Coordinates of N, CA and C in Angstrom, one line a residue:
X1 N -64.2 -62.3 11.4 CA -64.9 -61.1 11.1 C -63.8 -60.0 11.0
X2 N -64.0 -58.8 10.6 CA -63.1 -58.0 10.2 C -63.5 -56.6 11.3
X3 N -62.3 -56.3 11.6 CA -62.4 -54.9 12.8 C -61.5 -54.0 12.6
X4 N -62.1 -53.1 13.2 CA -61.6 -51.5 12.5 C -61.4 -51.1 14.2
X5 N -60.1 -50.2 14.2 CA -59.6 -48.9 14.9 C -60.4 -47.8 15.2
X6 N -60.4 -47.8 16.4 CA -61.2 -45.9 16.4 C -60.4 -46.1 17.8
X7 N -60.0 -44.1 17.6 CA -59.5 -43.4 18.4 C -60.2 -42.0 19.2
X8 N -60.2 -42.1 20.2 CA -61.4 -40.6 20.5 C -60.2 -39.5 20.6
X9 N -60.5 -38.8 20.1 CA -59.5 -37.6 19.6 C -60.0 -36.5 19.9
X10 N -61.7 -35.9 20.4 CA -61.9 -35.0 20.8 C -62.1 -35.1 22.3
X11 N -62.2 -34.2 23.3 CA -63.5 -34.2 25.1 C -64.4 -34.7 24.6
X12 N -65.0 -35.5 25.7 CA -66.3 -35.9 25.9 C -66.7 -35.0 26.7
X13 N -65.9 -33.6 27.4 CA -66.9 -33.1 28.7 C -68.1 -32.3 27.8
X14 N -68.5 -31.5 26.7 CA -69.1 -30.6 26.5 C -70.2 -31.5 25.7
X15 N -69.8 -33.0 25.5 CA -71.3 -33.6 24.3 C -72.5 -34.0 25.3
X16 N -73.4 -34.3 24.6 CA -74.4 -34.2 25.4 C -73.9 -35.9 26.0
X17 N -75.5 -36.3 26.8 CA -75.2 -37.6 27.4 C -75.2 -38.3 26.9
X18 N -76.2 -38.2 25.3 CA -76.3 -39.6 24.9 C -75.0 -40.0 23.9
X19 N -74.5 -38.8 23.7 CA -73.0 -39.2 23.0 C -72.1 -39.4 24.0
X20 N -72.4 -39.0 25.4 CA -71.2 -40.4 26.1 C -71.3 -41.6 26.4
X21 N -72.9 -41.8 26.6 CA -73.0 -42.9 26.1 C -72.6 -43.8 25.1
X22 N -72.4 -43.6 23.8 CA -72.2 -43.8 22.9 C -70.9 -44.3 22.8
X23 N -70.0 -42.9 23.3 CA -68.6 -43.7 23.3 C -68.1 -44.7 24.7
X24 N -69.0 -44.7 25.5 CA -68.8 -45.7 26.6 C -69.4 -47.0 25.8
X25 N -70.3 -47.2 24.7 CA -70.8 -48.3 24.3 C -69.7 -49.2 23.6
X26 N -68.7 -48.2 22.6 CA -67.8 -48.2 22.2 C -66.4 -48.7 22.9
X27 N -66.8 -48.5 24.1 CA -65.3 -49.2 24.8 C -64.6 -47.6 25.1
X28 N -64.6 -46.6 24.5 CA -63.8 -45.0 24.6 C -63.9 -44.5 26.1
X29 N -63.1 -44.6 26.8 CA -62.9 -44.2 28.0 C -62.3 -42.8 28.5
X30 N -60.8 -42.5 27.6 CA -60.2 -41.7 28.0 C -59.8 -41.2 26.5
X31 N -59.3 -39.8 26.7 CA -58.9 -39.2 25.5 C -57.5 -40.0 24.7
X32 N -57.7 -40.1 23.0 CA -56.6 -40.5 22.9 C -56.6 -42.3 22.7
X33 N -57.9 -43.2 23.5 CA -57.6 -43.8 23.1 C -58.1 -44.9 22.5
X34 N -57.3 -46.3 21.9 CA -57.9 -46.6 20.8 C -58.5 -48.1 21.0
X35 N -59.4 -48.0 20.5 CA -60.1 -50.1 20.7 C -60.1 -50.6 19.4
X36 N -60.5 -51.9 19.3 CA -60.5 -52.6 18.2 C -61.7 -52.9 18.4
X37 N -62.9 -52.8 17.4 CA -64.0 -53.9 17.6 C -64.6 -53.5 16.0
X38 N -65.4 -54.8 16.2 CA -65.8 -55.4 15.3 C -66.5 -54.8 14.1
X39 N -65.9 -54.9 12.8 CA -66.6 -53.8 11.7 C -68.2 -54.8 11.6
X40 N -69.1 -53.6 11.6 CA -70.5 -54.4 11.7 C -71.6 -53.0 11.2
X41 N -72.4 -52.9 11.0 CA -73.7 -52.1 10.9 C -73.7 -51.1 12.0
X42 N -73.6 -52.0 13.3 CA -74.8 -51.4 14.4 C -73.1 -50.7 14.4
X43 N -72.0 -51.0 15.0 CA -70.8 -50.6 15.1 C -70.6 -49.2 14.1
X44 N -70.9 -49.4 13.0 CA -70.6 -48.0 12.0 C -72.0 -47.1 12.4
X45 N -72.4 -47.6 12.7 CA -73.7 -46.4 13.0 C -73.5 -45.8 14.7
X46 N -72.5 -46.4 15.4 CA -72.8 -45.7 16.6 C -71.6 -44.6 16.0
X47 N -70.0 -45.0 15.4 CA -69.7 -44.5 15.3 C -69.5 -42.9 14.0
X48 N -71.0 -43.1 13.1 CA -71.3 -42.0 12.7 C -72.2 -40.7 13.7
X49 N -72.5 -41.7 15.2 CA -73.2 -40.5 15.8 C -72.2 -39.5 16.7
X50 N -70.8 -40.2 16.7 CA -69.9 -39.4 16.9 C -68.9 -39.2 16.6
X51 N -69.3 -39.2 15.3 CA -67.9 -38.8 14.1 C -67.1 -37.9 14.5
X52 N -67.4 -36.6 15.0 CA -66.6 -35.7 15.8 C -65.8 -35.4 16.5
X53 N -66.1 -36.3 17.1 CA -65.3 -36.7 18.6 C -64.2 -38.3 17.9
X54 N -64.2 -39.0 17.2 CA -63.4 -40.2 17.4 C -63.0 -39.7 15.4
X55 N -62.0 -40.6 15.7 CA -61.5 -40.9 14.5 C -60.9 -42.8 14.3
X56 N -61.5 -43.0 12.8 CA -61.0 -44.6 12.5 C -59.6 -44.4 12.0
X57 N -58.9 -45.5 12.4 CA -57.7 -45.9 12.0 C -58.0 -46.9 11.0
X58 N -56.7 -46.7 9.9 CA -56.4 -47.7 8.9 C -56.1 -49.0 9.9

């Protein structure tokens, strides 16, 4: 399967809960940094609910 880069590049302290949730679903722990996982549907939809906060790597 094919996987994509994301980096959380904004605070998580000011989003609400369910967007830290979101990037805890994500693996996103600390500012800055970056996981690998798997390009998929559910995967691109969590990370359009916090497009703001992360950014995908080439």
């Amino acid at each position: 399967m094919a996987t994509i880069k994301v980096k959380q590049t904004r605070s998580r302290i000011h989003a609400p809960r369910t967007q830290k949730a979101t990037l805890d679903t994500l693996g996103l722990k600390k500012l800055n940094q970056v996981v690998e996982i798997e390009d998929n549907a559910s995967n691109r939809g969590l990370i359009n609910t916090v497009h703001h906060l992360v950014q995908v790597i080439d």
